[in-house]
Amino acid sequence: MSLCLFSYNLGPLIDRCAKDVIIRARVARLGTVDCHNQPHVIPVVFVFDGAYFFIPLDRKTKTVTPGGLRRVKNIEKNAKVALTIDKYSEVWEKLWFIMIIGRAGIIENKDQIALLKEIHKMLITKYPQYKSIGMGESCIKIQPLKVTSWKNAMDTVQR
């Protein structure tokens, strides 16, 4: 089996192949760290505008308000995050992942209404379920700083 591992600093751009994979992906895993350096990883939905990743803090049923979510509290104390997008296959030659290391912040309706409306439009386009669930009034914004990707060299990430 031949393997490839790529790591590169992002700057403002992600290469076209990675962008295509990212845009088509339906779910990612968000990793944050709390004030005791304990990791917290959860599945999330997201959109990517070509420069930033946005994760909704939506109106799905939760036991706490968005501000009380562990991911939000962790980001407020430590903005360093990891976002992993991957594809699993029983045919291991088709496995791949992209890991984005970045800085996160919380966008709230009161701060950036126009931006939040655009993010909501992108999310509803990608996930029509949001038409009935409701978007909420804040989201997580991730600025990519570094990207690491891996795939089997005999396959392409685009599959």
Coordinates of C-alpha atoms in Angstrom, one line a residue:
M1 CA 0.0 0.0 0.0
S2 CA 1.4 3.4 -0.9
L3 CA 0.5 6.3 1.3
C4 CA 0.7 10.1 1.0
L5 CA 0.7 12.7 3.8
F6 CA 0.7 16.3 3.0
S7 CA 1.0 19.2 5.4
Y8 CA 1.2 22.8 4.3
N9 CA 0.5 26.3 5.6
L10 CA -2.7 27.6 4.3
G11 CA -2.5 31.4 4.0
P12 CA -5.7 32.5 2.5
L13 CA -6.1 29.6 0.1
I14 CA -6.8 25.9 0.1
D15 CA -6.0 24.1 -3.1
R16 CA -8.9 23.3 -5.5
C17 CA -8.9 19.6 -4.9
A18 CA -9.2 20.0 -1.2
K19 CA -11.9 22.7 -1.6
D20 CA -14.0 20.4 -3.7
V21 CA -13.7 17.6 -1.1
I22 CA -14.5 20.1 1.7
I23 CA -17.5 21.6 0.0
R24 CA -19.0 18.1 -0.7
A25 CA -18.4 16.8 2.8
R26 CA -21.6 16.6 5.0
V27 CA -20.0 16.3 8.4
A28 CA -16.7 17.1 10.2
R29 CA -15.3 16.6 13.7
L30 CA -14.5 19.7 15.8
G31 CA -11.8 19.4 18.4
T32 CA -11.5 21.9 21.2
V33 CA -9.6 21.9 24.5
D34 CA -10.9 23.0 27.9
C35 CA -9.0 25.1 30.6
H36 CA -7.7 21.8 32.0
N37 CA -6.3 20.7 28.6
Q38 CA -8.9 18.0 28.3
P39 CA -9.9 17.4 24.6
H40 CA -13.5 17.6 23.4
V41 CA -14.4 16.3 20.0
I42 CA -17.9 16.4 18.4
P43 CA -19.4 15.8 15.0
V44 CA -20.6 19.1 13.4
V45 CA -22.1 20.3 10.2
F46 CA -20.4 23.2 8.5
V47 CA -20.0 25.4 5.5
F48 CA -16.8 26.8 3.9
D49 CA -16.8 30.1 2.0
G50 CA -13.3 29.6 0.5
A51 CA -11.6 31.3 3.4
Y52 CA -13.3 30.4 6.6
F53 CA -15.3 27.5 8.1
F54 CA -18.6 28.3 9.8
I55 CA -20.4 25.9 12.2
P56 CA -23.9 26.8 13.3
L57 CA -25.1 27.1 16.9
D58 CA -28.6 26.2 15.8
R59 CA -32.0 25.6 17.3
K60 CA -31.8 21.8 17.6
T61 CA -32.8 20.6 21.0
K62 CA -30.0 21.1 23.5
T63 CA -29.8 20.8 27.3
V64 CA -28.1 24.3 27.5
T65 CA -28.1 27.6 25.7
P66 CA -25.6 28.0 22.9
G67 CA -23.3 30.0 25.2
G68 CA -23.3 27.1 27.7
L69 CA -22.1 24.5 25.1
R70 CA -18.8 23.0 26.0
R71 CA -17.4 23.8 22.5
V72 CA -18.3 27.5 22.9
K73 CA -16.9 27.8 26.4
N74 CA -13.7 26.0 25.3
I75 CA -13.3 28.4 22.3
E76 CA -13.8 31.4 24.5
K77 CA -10.9 30.3 26.7
N78 CA -8.7 28.8 24.0
A79 CA -9.3 29.7 20.3
K80 CA -7.1 26.9 19.0
V81 CA -9.2 24.2 17.3
A82 CA -8.9 21.3 14.9
L83 CA -11.5 20.4 12.3
T84 CA -11.3 17.0 10.6
I85 CA -13.1 16.0 7.5
D86 CA -12.8 12.4 6.5
K87 CA -14.1 9.5 4.4
Y88 CA -14.2 6.0 5.7
S89 CA -14.5 3.0 3.4
E90 CA -14.3 -0.7 3.9
V91 CA -11.9 -0.6 0.9
W92 CA -9.0 1.0 2.8
E93 CA -7.3 2.2 -0.4
K94 CA -10.1 4.8 -0.5
L95 CA -9.6 6.3 3.0
W96 CA -8.7 10.0 3.3
F97 CA -8.8 12.9 5.7
I98 CA -8.2 16.6 5.8
M99 CA -7.4 18.2 9.2
I100 CA -7.6 22.0 9.5
I101 CA -5.8 23.6 12.4
G102 CA -7.2 27.1 13.1
R103 CA -8.3 29.8 15.4
A104 CA -12.0 30.0 16.2
G105 CA -14.3 32.7 17.5
I106 CA -18.0 33.1 18.0
I107 CA -20.0 35.3 15.7
E108 CA -23.2 36.7 17.3
N109 CA -26.2 38.3 15.6
K110 CA -25.7 41.6 17.4
D111 CA -22.1 41.9 16.1
Q112 CA -22.3 40.9 12.5
I113 CA -25.9 40.6 11.3
A114 CA -25.1 40.8 7.5
L115 CA -22.4 38.1 7.7
L116 CA -24.6 35.8 9.8
K117 CA -27.4 36.1 7.3
E118 CA -25.0 35.0 4.5
I119 CA -23.8 32.1 6.6
H120 CA -27.4 31.1 7.2
K121 CA -28.1 31.1 3.4
M122 CA -25.1 28.9 2.8
L123 CA -26.1 26.5 5.5
I124 CA -29.7 26.3 4.3
T125 CA -28.5 25.6 0.8
K126 CA -26.3 22.8 2.0
Y127 CA -28.6 21.4 4.7
P128 CA -32.3 22.1 3.8
Q129 CA -33.3 20.7 7.2
Y130 CA -32.5 24.2 8.6
K131 CA -35.6 25.6 6.9
S132 CA -37.7 24.0 9.6
I133 CA -35.2 23.7 12.5
G134 CA -34.1 27.4 12.6
M135 CA -30.6 28.7 12.5
G136 CA -30.0 30.3 15.9
E137 CA -28.3 33.6 16.4
S138 CA -24.7 32.7 16.5
C139 CA -22.1 30.5 14.9
I140 CA -18.5 29.4 15.2
K141 CA -16.0 30.9 12.7
I142 CA -12.7 29.1 12.1
Q143 CA -9.8 30.8 10.4
P144 CA -7.6 28.0 8.9
L145 CA -3.9 28.3 9.8
K146 CA -2.6 24.9 8.7
V147 CA -4.0 22.0 6.7
T148 CA -2.8 18.4 6.8
S149 CA -4.3 15.9 4.4
W150 CA -3.8 12.2 3.9
K151 CA -4.9 9.7 1.2
N152 CA -3.8 6.5 -0.3
A153 CA -1.5 7.4 -3.2
M154 CA -3.2 4.9 -5.4
D155 CA -6.6 6.6 -5.0
T156 CA -7.8 10.2 -5.3
V157 CA -9.4 12.2 -2.5
Q158 CA -12.2 13.2 -4.9
R159 CA -13.9 9.8 -4.7

